[in-house]
């Protein structure tokens, strides 16, 4: 807005029901979730690089990629369990399969991908 222009829409004052905040504060720790997502992505990328290295005949690079994938997925699972608070909650997430829940899908992907990365 420049100096000579008039404001077209008045400034809005946000009020809520009984003075409560409109949006609740998140209950999750930002570092745990960010670490979970980052390390999971790192593990997936390392697996793809390892597969490419095996396809092109580079066994040393493939081994490094597999080890990085296993380390990344292990640390990703640890970050998720730490965010959940108790290890039993991770098992509880596996009890129910909900395709609409990102947390449920992430738990199932970790449960399937972790052992697969370990076997590779």
CSV table of N, CA and C in Angstrom, one decimal:
chain,number,residue,atom,x,y,z
A,1,UNK,N,0.8,-1.2,0.0
A,1,UNK,CA,0.0,0.0,0.0
A,1,UNK,C,0.9,1.2,0.0
A,2,UNK,N,0.6,2.2,-0.9
A,2,UNK,CA,1.4,3.4,-0.9
A,2,UNK,C,0.8,4.4,0.0
A,3,UNK,N,1.4,5.6,0.1
A,3,UNK,CA,1.0,6.6,1.0
A,3,UNK,C,-0.4,7.1,0.8
A,4,UNK,N,-0.8,7.4,-0.5
A,4,UNK,CA,-2.0,8.1,-0.8
A,4,UNK,C,-3.2,7.1,-0.8
A,5,UNK,N,-3.0,5.8,-0.7
A,5,UNK,CA,-4.2,4.9,-0.9
A,5,UNK,C,-4.9,4.7,0.4
A,6,UNK,N,-6.2,4.6,0.3
A,6,UNK,CA,-7.0,4.3,1.5
A,6,UNK,C,-7.1,2.8,1.7
A,7,UNK,N,-7.3,2.4,2.9
A,7,UNK,CA,-7.4,0.9,3.2
A,7,UNK,C,-8.8,0.5,2.7
A,8,UNK,N,-8.9,-0.5,1.9
A,8,UNK,CA,-10.2,-1.0,1.4
A,8,UNK,C,-10.9,-1.9,2.4
A,9,UNK,N,-10.2,-2.7,3.1
A,9,UNK,CA,-10.8,-3.6,4.0
A,9,UNK,C,-10.3,-3.2,5.4
A,10,UNK,N,-11.2,-3.1,6.4
A,10,UNK,CA,-10.8,-2.7,7.7
A,10,UNK,C,-10.0,-3.8,8.4
A,11,UNK,N,-9.1,-3.4,9.3
A,11,UNK,CA,-8.3,-4.4,10.0
A,11,UNK,C,-9.2,-5.3,10.9
A,12,UNK,N,-9.0,-6.6,10.8
A,12,UNK,CA,-9.8,-7.5,11.5
A,12,UNK,C,-9.3,-7.8,12.9
A,13,UNK,N,-10.2,-7.8,13.9
A,13,UNK,CA,-9.8,-8.2,15.3
A,13,UNK,C,-10.3,-9.6,15.5
A,14,UNK,N,-9.4,-10.5,15.8
A,14,UNK,CA,-9.7,-11.9,16.0
A,14,UNK,C,-10.1,-12.1,17.5
A,15,UNK,N,-11.3,-12.5,17.7
A,15,UNK,CA,-11.8,-12.9,19.0
A,15,UNK,C,-12.2,-14.3,19.0
A,16,UNK,N,-12.2,-15.0,20.1
A,16,UNK,CA,-12.6,-16.4,20.1
A,16,UNK,C,-13.6,-16.6,21.2
A,17,UNK,N,-14.1,-17.8,21.3
A,17,UNK,CA,-15.1,-18.2,22.2
A,17,UNK,C,-14.6,-18.2,23.6
A,18,UNK,N,-15.1,-17.4,24.5
A,18,UNK,CA,-14.7,-17.3,25.9
A,18,UNK,C,-13.2,-16.9,26.0
A,19,UNK,N,-12.6,-16.2,25.1
A,19,UNK,CA,-11.3,-15.7,25.2
A,19,UNK,C,-10.2,-16.8,25.0
A,20,UNK,N,-10.6,-17.9,24.6
A,20,UNK,CA,-9.6,-19.0,24.3
A,20,UNK,C,-8.9,-18.8,23.0
A,21,UNK,N,-7.7,-19.3,22.8
A,21,UNK,CA,-7.0,-19.1,21.6
A,21,UNK,C,-7.7,-19.8,20.4
A,22,UNK,N,-7.6,-19.3,19.2
A,22,UNK,CA,-8.3,-19.8,18.1
A,22,UNK,C,-7.7,-21.2,17.7
A,23,UNK,N,-6.4,-21.2,17.7
A,23,UNK,CA,-5.7,-22.4,17.4
A,23,UNK,C,-4.9,-22.9,18.6
A,24,UNK,N,-5.0,-24.2,18.9
A,24,UNK,CA,-4.3,-24.8,20.0
A,24,UNK,C,-2.8,-24.9,19.7
A,25,UNK,N,-2.0,-24.8,20.7
A,25,UNK,CA,-0.6,-25.0,20.5
A,25,UNK,C,-0.3,-26.5,20.2
A,26,UNK,N,0.7,-26.8,19.3
A,26,UNK,CA,0.9,-28.2,19.0
A,26,UNK,C,1.5,-28.9,20.2
A,27,UNK,N,1.1,-30.2,20.3
A,27,UNK,CA,1.6,-31.0,21.4
A,27,UNK,C,2.9,-31.8,21.0
A,28,UNK,N,3.3,-31.8,19.7
A,28,UNK,CA,4.4,-32.5,19.3
A,28,UNK,C,5.7,-31.6,19.3
A,29,UNK,N,6.8,-32.3,19.5
A,29,UNK,CA,8.1,-31.5,19.5
A,29,UNK,C,8.6,-31.4,18.0
A,30,UNK,N,8.8,-30.2,17.7
A,30,UNK,CA,9.2,-29.9,16.3
A,30,UNK,C,10.5,-30.6,15.9
A,31,UNK,N,11.4,-30.7,16.8
A,31,UNK,CA,12.7,-31.4,16.4
A,31,UNK,C,12.5,-32.9,16.2
A,32,UNK,N,11.6,-33.5,17.0
A,32,UNK,CA,11.4,-35.0,16.8
A,32,UNK,C,10.7,-35.2,15.4
A,33,UNK,N,9.7,-34.5,15.1
A,33,UNK,CA,9.0,-34.7,13.9
A,33,UNK,C,9.9,-34.4,12.7
A,34,UNK,N,10.6,-33.3,12.8
A,34,UNK,CA,11.5,-32.9,11.7
A,34,UNK,C,12.6,-33.9,11.5
A,35,UNK,N,13.1,-34.4,12.6
A,35,UNK,CA,14.1,-35.5,12.5
A,35,UNK,C,13.6,-36.8,11.9
A,36,UNK,N,12.4,-37.1,12.3
A,36,UNK,CA,11.7,-38.3,11.8
A,36,UNK,C,11.5,-38.2,10.3
A,37,UNK,N,11.0,-37.1,9.8
A,37,UNK,CA,10.8,-36.9,8.4
A,37,UNK,C,12.1,-36.9,7.6
A,38,UNK,N,13.1,-36.1,8.1
A,38,UNK,CA,14.4,-35.9,7.4
A,38,UNK,C,15.1,-37.3,7.3
A,39,UNK,N,15.2,-38.0,8.5
A,39,UNK,CA,16.0,-39.2,8.5
A,39,UNK,C,15.3,-40.3,7.7
A,40,UNK,N,13.9,-40.3,7.6
A,40,UNK,CA,13.2,-41.2,6.8
A,40,UNK,C,13.5,-40.9,5.3
A,41,UNK,N,13.5,-39.7,4.9
A,41,UNK,CA,13.8,-39.3,3.6
A,41,UNK,C,15.3,-39.7,3.2
A,42,UNK,N,16.2,-39.4,4.2
A,42,UNK,CA,17.6,-39.8,4.0
A,42,UNK,C,17.7,-41.3,3.7
A,43,UNK,N,17.0,-42.1,4.5
A,43,UNK,CA,17.0,-43.5,4.4
A,43,UNK,C,16.5,-44.0,3.0
A,44,UNK,N,15.4,-43.4,2.6
A,44,UNK,CA,14.8,-43.7,1.3
A,44,UNK,C,15.8,-43.4,0.1
A,45,UNK,N,16.4,-42.2,0.2
A,45,UNK,CA,17.3,-41.8,-0.8
A,45,UNK,C,18.6,-42.7,-0.8
A,46,UNK,N,19.0,-43.0,0.3
A,46,UNK,CA,20.2,-43.9,0.4
A,46,UNK,C,19.9,-45.3,-0.2
A,47,UNK,N,18.7,-45.8,0.0
A,47,UNK,CA,18.3,-47.0,-0.6
A,47,UNK,C,18.2,-47.0,-2.1
A,48,UNK,N,17.7,-45.9,-2.6
A,48,UNK,CA,17.7,-45.7,-4.1
A,48,UNK,C,19.1,-45.6,-4.7
A,49,UNK,N,20.0,-44.9,-4.0
A,49,UNK,CA,21.4,-44.8,-4.4
A,49,UNK,C,22.1,-46.1,-4.3
A,50,UNK,N,21.8,-46.9,-3.3
A,50,UNK,CA,22.3,-48.2,-3.2
A,50,UNK,C,21.9,-49.1,-4.3
A,51,UNK,N,20.6,-49.0,-4.7
A,51,UNK,CA,20.0,-49.9,-5.8
A,51,UNK,C,20.7,-49.5,-7.1
A,52,UNK,N,20.9,-48.2,-7.3
A,52,UNK,CA,21.6,-47.7,-8.5
A,52,UNK,C,23.0,-48.1,-8.6
A,53,UNK,N,23.7,-48.1,-7.4
A,53,UNK,CA,25.1,-48.6,-7.4
A,53,UNK,C,25.2,-50.1,-7.7
A,54,UNK,N,24.2,-50.8,-7.1
A,54,UNK,CA,24.3,-52.3,-7.5
A,54,UNK,C,24.0,-52.5,-8.9
A,55,UNK,N,23.1,-51.7,-9.5
A,55,UNK,CA,22.7,-51.9,-10.9
A,55,UNK,C,23.9,-51.6,-11.8
A,56,UNK,N,24.8,-50.7,-11.4
A,56,UNK,CA,25.9,-50.2,-12.2
A,56,UNK,C,27.2,-50.9,-11.8
A,57,UNK,N,27.1,-51.9,-10.9
A,57,UNK,CA,28.3,-52.6,-10.6
A,57,UNK,C,29.3,-51.9,-9.6
A,58,UNK,N,28.8,-51.2,-8.7
A,58,UNK,CA,29.6,-50.5,-7.7
A,58,UNK,C,29.3,-51.0,-6.3
A,59,UNK,N,29.9,-52.2,-5.9
A,59,UNK,CA,29.5,-52.8,-4.6
A,59,UNK,C,29.9,-52.0,-3.4
A,60,UNK,N,31.0,-51.3,-3.4
A,60,UNK,CA,31.4,-50.5,-2.3
A,60,UNK,C,30.4,-49.4,-2.0
A,61,UNK,N,30.0,-48.7,-3.1
A,61,UNK,CA,29.0,-47.6,-2.9
A,61,UNK,C,27.6,-48.2,-2.5
A,62,UNK,N,27.3,-49.4,-3.0
A,62,UNK,CA,26.0,-50.0,-2.6
A,62,UNK,C,26.0,-50.3,-1.1
A,63,UNK,N,27.1,-50.8,-0.6
A,63,UNK,CA,27.2,-51.1,0.8
A,63,UNK,C,27.1,-49.9,1.7
A,64,UNK,N,27.7,-48.8,1.3
A,64,UNK,CA,27.6,-47.5,2.0
A,64,UNK,C,26.2,-47.1,2.0
A,65,UNK,N,25.5,-47.2,0.9
A,65,UNK,CA,24.1,-46.7,0.8
A,65,UNK,C,23.2,-47.6,1.7
A,66,UNK,N,23.4,-48.9,1.7
A,66,UNK,CA,22.6,-49.8,2.5
A,66,UNK,C,22.8,-49.5,4.0
A,67,UNK,N,24.1,-49.3,4.4
A,67,UNK,CA,24.3,-48.9,5.8
A,67,UNK,C,23.7,-47.6,6.2
A,68,UNK,N,23.8,-46.6,5.3
A,68,UNK,CA,23.2,-45.3,5.6
A,68,UNK,C,21.7,-45.4,5.7
A,69,UNK,N,21.1,-46.3,4.8
A,69,UNK,CA,19.6,-46.5,4.9
A,69,UNK,C,19.2,-47.1,6.2
A,70,UNK,N,20.0,-48.1,6.6
A,70,UNK,CA,19.6,-48.8,7.9
A,70,UNK,C,19.8,-47.8,9.1
A,71,UNK,N,20.9,-47.0,9.1
A,71,UNK,CA,21.1,-46.0,10.1
A,71,UNK,C,20.0,-45.0,10.1
A,72,UNK,N,19.7,-44.5,8.9
A,72,UNK,CA,18.7,-43.4,8.9
A,72,UNK,C,17.3,-43.9,9.3
A,73,UNK,N,16.9,-45.1,8.9
A,73,UNK,CA,15.6,-45.6,9.3
A,73,UNK,C,15.5,-45.9,10.8
A,74,UNK,N,16.7,-46.4,11.3
A,74,UNK,CA,16.7,-46.7,12.8
A,74,UNK,C,16.6,-45.4,13.6
A,75,UNK,N,17.3,-44.4,13.2
A,75,UNK,CA,17.2,-43.1,13.9
A,75,UNK,C,15.8,-42.4,13.7
A,76,UNK,N,15.3,-42.6,12.5
A,76,UNK,CA,13.9,-42.1,12.2
A,76,UNK,C,12.9,-42.7,13.2
A,77,UNK,N,13.0,-44.1,13.3
A,77,UNK,CA,12.1,-44.8,14.2
A,77,UNK,C,12.3,-44.3,15.7
A,78,UNK,N,13.5,-44.1,16.0
A,78,UNK,CA,13.8,-43.6,17.4
A,78,UNK,C,13.2,-42.2,17.6
A,79,UNK,N,13.3,-41.3,16.6
A,79,UNK,CA,12.7,-40.0,16.7
A,79,UNK,C,11.2,-40.1,16.9
A,80,UNK,N,10.6,-41.0,16.1
A,80,UNK,CA,9.1,-41.2,16.2
A,80,UNK,C,8.7,-41.7,17.6
A,81,UNK,N,9.4,-42.7,18.1
A,81,UNK,CA,9.1,-43.3,19.4
A,81,UNK,C,9.3,-42.2,20.5
A,82,UNK,N,10.3,-41.4,20.3
A,82,UNK,CA,10.6,-40.3,21.3
A,82,UNK,C,9.5,-39.3,21.3
A,83,UNK,N,9.0,-39.0,20.1
A,83,UNK,CA,7.9,-38.0,20.0
A,83,UNK,C,6.6,-38.6,20.6
A,84,UNK,N,6.4,-39.9,20.4
A,84,UNK,CA,5.1,-40.5,21.0
A,84,UNK,C,5.2,-40.6,22.5
A,85,UNK,N,6.4,-40.6,23.1
A,85,UNK,CA,6.5,-40.5,24.5
A,85,UNK,C,6.8,-41.9,25.2
A,86,UNK,N,6.2,-42.9,24.7
A,86,UNK,CA,6.4,-44.3,25.3
A,86,UNK,C,6.5,-45.2,24.1
A,87,UNK,N,7.4,-46.2,24.2
A,87,UNK,CA,7.5,-47.2,23.1
A,87,UNK,C,6.2,-48.0,22.8
A,88,UNK,N,5.4,-48.2,23.8
A,88,UNK,CA,4.1,-48.9,23.6
A,88,UNK,C,3.2,-48.2,22.6
A,89,UNK,N,3.3,-46.9,22.6
A,89,UNK,CA,2.5,-46.2,21.6
A,89,UNK,C,2.8,-46.5,20.2
A,90,UNK,N,4.0,-46.8,19.9
A,90,UNK,CA,4.4,-47.2,18.5
A,90,UNK,C,3.6,-48.5,18.2
A,91,UNK,N,3.6,-49.4,19.1
A,91,UNK,CA,2.9,-50.7,18.9
A,91,UNK,C,1.4,-50.4,18.8
A,92,UNK,N,0.9,-49.5,19.5
A,92,UNK,CA,-0.5,-49.1,19.4
A,92,UNK,C,-0.8,-48.5,18.0
A,93,UNK,N,0.1,-47.8,17.5
A,93,UNK,CA,-0.1,-47.2,16.1
A,93,UNK,C,-0.2,-48.3,15.1
A,94,UNK,N,0.5,-49.4,15.3
A,94,UNK,CA,0.5,-50.6,14.4
A,94,UNK,C,-0.8,-51.4,14.5
A,95,UNK,N,-1.5,-51.3,15.6
A,95,UNK,CA,-2.7,-52.0,15.9
A,95,UNK,C,-3.8,-51.7,14.9
A,96,UNK,N,-3.9,-50.4,14.5
A,96,UNK,CA,-4.9,-50.0,13.6
A,96,UNK,C,-4.3,-49.4,12.3
A,97,UNK,N,-4.8,-49.8,11.2
A,97,UNK,CA,-4.3,-49.3,9.9
A,97,UNK,C,-5.3,-48.3,9.4
A,98,UNK,N,-4.9,-47.0,9.4
A,98,UNK,CA,-5.7,-45.9,8.9
A,98,UNK,C,-5.0,-45.2,7.7
A,99,UNK,N,-5.5,-45.4,6.5
A,99,UNK,CA,-4.8,-44.8,5.3
A,99,UNK,C,-4.9,-43.3,5.3
A,100,UNK,N,-5.9,-42.7,6.1
A,100,UNK,CA,-6.1,-41.3,6.1
A,100,UNK,C,-5.2,-40.6,7.1
A,101,UNK,N,-4.6,-41.3,8.0
A,101,UNK,CA,-3.7,-40.8,9.0
A,101,UNK,C,-2.2,-40.8,8.6
A,102,UNK,N,-1.6,-39.6,8.5
A,102,UNK,CA,-0.2,-39.6,8.2
A,102,UNK,C,0.7,-40.4,9.3
A,103,UNK,N,0.3,-40.3,10.5
A,103,UNK,CA,1.0,-40.9,11.6
A,103,UNK,C,0.9,-42.5,11.4
A,104,UNK,N,-0.3,-42.9,11.1
A,104,UNK,CA,-0.5,-44.4,10.9
A,104,UNK,C,0.3,-44.9,9.7
A,105,UNK,N,0.2,-44.2,8.6
A,105,UNK,CA,0.9,-44.6,7.4
A,105,UNK,C,2.5,-44.6,7.7
A,106,UNK,N,3.0,-43.6,8.4
A,106,UNK,CA,4.4,-43.5,8.7
A,106,UNK,C,4.8,-44.6,9.6
A,107,UNK,N,4.0,-45.0,10.5
A,107,UNK,CA,4.3,-46.1,11.4
A,107,UNK,C,4.4,-47.4,10.7
A,108,UNK,N,3.4,-47.6,9.8
A,108,UNK,CA,3.4,-48.8,9.0
A,108,UNK,C,4.6,-48.9,8.0
A,109,UNK,N,4.9,-47.8,7.4
A,109,UNK,CA,6.1,-47.7,6.5
A,109,UNK,C,7.4,-48.0,7.2
A,110,UNK,N,7.5,-47.5,8.4
A,110,UNK,CA,8.7,-47.7,9.2
A,110,UNK,C,8.8,-49.2,9.6
A,111,UNK,N,7.6,-49.8,10.0
A,111,UNK,CA,7.6,-51.2,10.4
A,111,UNK,C,7.9,-52.1,9.2
A,112,UNK,N,7.6,-51.7,8.0
A,112,UNK,CA,7.9,-52.6,6.8
A,112,UNK,C,9.3,-52.3,6.3
A,113,UNK,N,9.7,-51.0,6.3
A,113,UNK,CA,10.9,-50.7,5.6
A,113,UNK,C,12.1,-51.0,6.5
A,114,UNK,N,12.0,-50.8,7.8
A,114,UNK,CA,13.1,-51.1,8.7
A,114,UNK,C,13.7,-52.5,8.6
A,115,UNK,N,12.9,-53.5,8.7
A,115,UNK,CA,13.5,-54.9,8.6
A,115,UNK,C,14.0,-55.1,7.2
A,116,UNK,N,13.3,-54.6,6.2
A,116,UNK,CA,13.8,-54.7,4.8
A,116,UNK,C,15.2,-54.1,4.6
A,117,UNK,N,15.4,-52.9,5.2
A,117,UNK,CA,16.7,-52.3,5.1
A,117,UNK,C,17.7,-53.1,5.9
A,118,UNK,N,17.3,-53.7,7.0
A,118,UNK,CA,18.3,-54.5,7.7
A,118,UNK,C,18.7,-55.8,7.0
A,119,UNK,N,17.7,-56.4,6.3
A,119,UNK,CA,18.0,-57.6,5.5
A,119,UNK,C,18.9,-57.3,4.3
A,120,UNK,N,18.8,-56.1,3.7
A,120,UNK,CA,19.6,-55.8,2.6
A,120,UNK,C,21.0,-55.6,3.0
